Amino acid sequence: MEILRLVLLFVHVLGFVALVGGLLAQLREPERRITWLVRDGAGTAFVAGLLLVGVLEAGDEPVDHAKIGVKLVVGLVVLGLAMAHVRRPRISTGVYAALLGLSVLDVAVALFWAPAHT
């Protein structure tokens, strides 16, 4: 079970790396859009996070449901924003800033809130 948890955690982190990296790669571009990195990173991070919570719930350690709830809501908003704008040729600065800010917030919650996995 520990190997599965670590693999899911690794995939979850890779999803966030793709998401944030895909957004930061467009930082100096005059027109920004939802690239495949942003779309797939958001989806990978969200699905791997859900699976990771399932593995954590199956274990003996207690899970911080408040933290997981916050990460779920923020991740769902990020995924929803990305999917709602995926077919548009460009996204507004506000949508871009929201995606980047919420993605960084999700990572900050994961790191600075009491760890859900040890």
C-alpha positions as MATLAB code, in Angstrom:
seq = 'MEILRLVLLFVHVLGFVALVGGLLAQLREPERRITWLVRDGAGTAFVAGLLLVGVLEAGDEPVDHAKIGVKLVVGLVVLGLAMAHVRRPRISTGVYAALLGLSVLDVAVALFWAPAHT';
ca = [
       0.000    0.000    0.000;
       2.934    2.318    0.737;
       4.318    1.913   -2.788;
       0.915    2.781   -4.273;
       0.700    5.872   -2.046;
       4.151    7.032   -3.142;
       3.419    6.418   -6.833;
       0.161    8.374   -6.584;
       1.891   11.180   -4.694;
       4.563   11.284   -7.410;
       1.951   11.452  -10.192;
       0.033   14.124   -8.225;
       3.164   16.267   -7.957;
       3.966   15.737  -11.650;
       0.474   16.966  -12.491;
       1.080   20.175  -10.571;
       4.493   20.595  -12.174;
       2.889   20.350  -15.631;
       0.072   22.719  -14.658;
       2.231   25.432  -13.097;
       5.006   24.953  -15.659;
       2.526   25.255  -18.519;
       1.219   28.496  -17.043;
       4.631   29.969  -16.256;
       5.906   29.155  -19.747;
       3.362   31.669  -21.048;
       4.182   34.411  -18.569;
       5.783   36.736  -21.129;
       3.482   35.825  -24.012;
       1.118   38.589  -25.167;
      -1.728   36.088  -25.621;
      -2.171   33.171  -23.287;
      -4.197   30.009  -23.765;
      -4.921   26.666  -22.173;
      -2.196   24.408  -23.508;
      -2.177   20.635  -23.324;
       0.238   20.905  -20.381;
      -2.205   23.038  -18.403;
      -5.201   20.863  -19.296;
      -3.516   17.524  -18.693;
      -1.638   18.763  -15.625;
      -4.842   19.955  -13.980;
      -6.606   16.689  -14.784;
      -3.707   14.517  -13.665;
      -3.258   16.387  -10.395;
      -6.998   16.220   -9.658;
      -7.495   12.527  -10.435;
      -4.260   11.459   -8.727;
      -5.273   13.523   -5.690;
      -8.635   11.768   -5.492;
      -6.973    8.360   -5.764;
      -4.395    9.376   -3.174;
      -7.136   10.299   -0.701;
      -8.713    6.891   -1.289;
      -5.426    5.167   -0.468;
      -4.946    7.359    2.610;
      -8.469    6.578    3.814;
      -7.770    2.861    3.458;
      -4.736    3.166    5.732;
      -4.579    3.335    9.508;
      -3.475    6.965    9.811;
      -6.089    9.706   10.304;
      -6.714   11.999    7.330;
      -7.229   15.763    7.678;
     -10.581   16.091    5.928;
     -10.607   19.887    6.160;
      -7.330   20.115    4.259;
      -8.478   17.578    1.689;
     -11.757   19.490    1.281;
      -9.947   22.776    0.633;
      -7.607   21.122   -1.877;
     -10.579   19.419   -3.557;
     -12.492   22.673   -4.001;
      -9.454   24.611   -5.243;
      -8.466   21.771   -7.587;
     -11.994   21.493   -8.921;
     -12.104   25.240   -9.644;
      -8.737   25.041  -11.440;
      -9.867   22.050  -13.484;
     -13.205   23.706  -14.262;
     -11.551   26.943  -15.384;
      -9.090   25.068  -17.563;
     -11.746   22.910  -19.186;
     -14.139   25.829  -19.698;
     -11.479   27.730  -21.648;
      -9.655   24.884  -23.395;
     -11.162   25.485  -26.847;
     -10.736   29.250  -26.814;
      -7.865   30.671  -28.845;
      -6.822   32.877  -25.915;
      -7.749   33.465  -22.293;
      -8.065   36.741  -20.431;
      -5.440   37.955  -18.002;
      -7.924   37.431  -15.169;
      -8.466   33.764  -16.010;
      -4.718   33.267  -16.370;
      -4.044   34.954  -13.016;
      -6.798   32.924  -11.348;
      -5.393   29.661  -12.699;
      -1.857   30.500  -11.627;
      -2.878   31.870   -8.230;
      -5.182   28.973   -7.392;
      -2.595   26.429   -8.525;
       0.050   27.988   -6.298;
      -2.497   28.197   -3.460;
      -3.210   24.475   -3.814;
       0.495   23.671   -3.560;
       0.831   26.008   -0.558;
      -2.075   24.304    1.214;
      -0.433   20.936    0.576;
       2.906   22.059    1.991;
       2.030   24.383    4.837;
      -1.111   22.784    6.242;
      -0.414   19.812    8.517;
       0.670   16.917    6.272;
      -2.061   14.497    5.246;
       0.530   11.766    4.684;
       3.679   10.979    6.553;
];
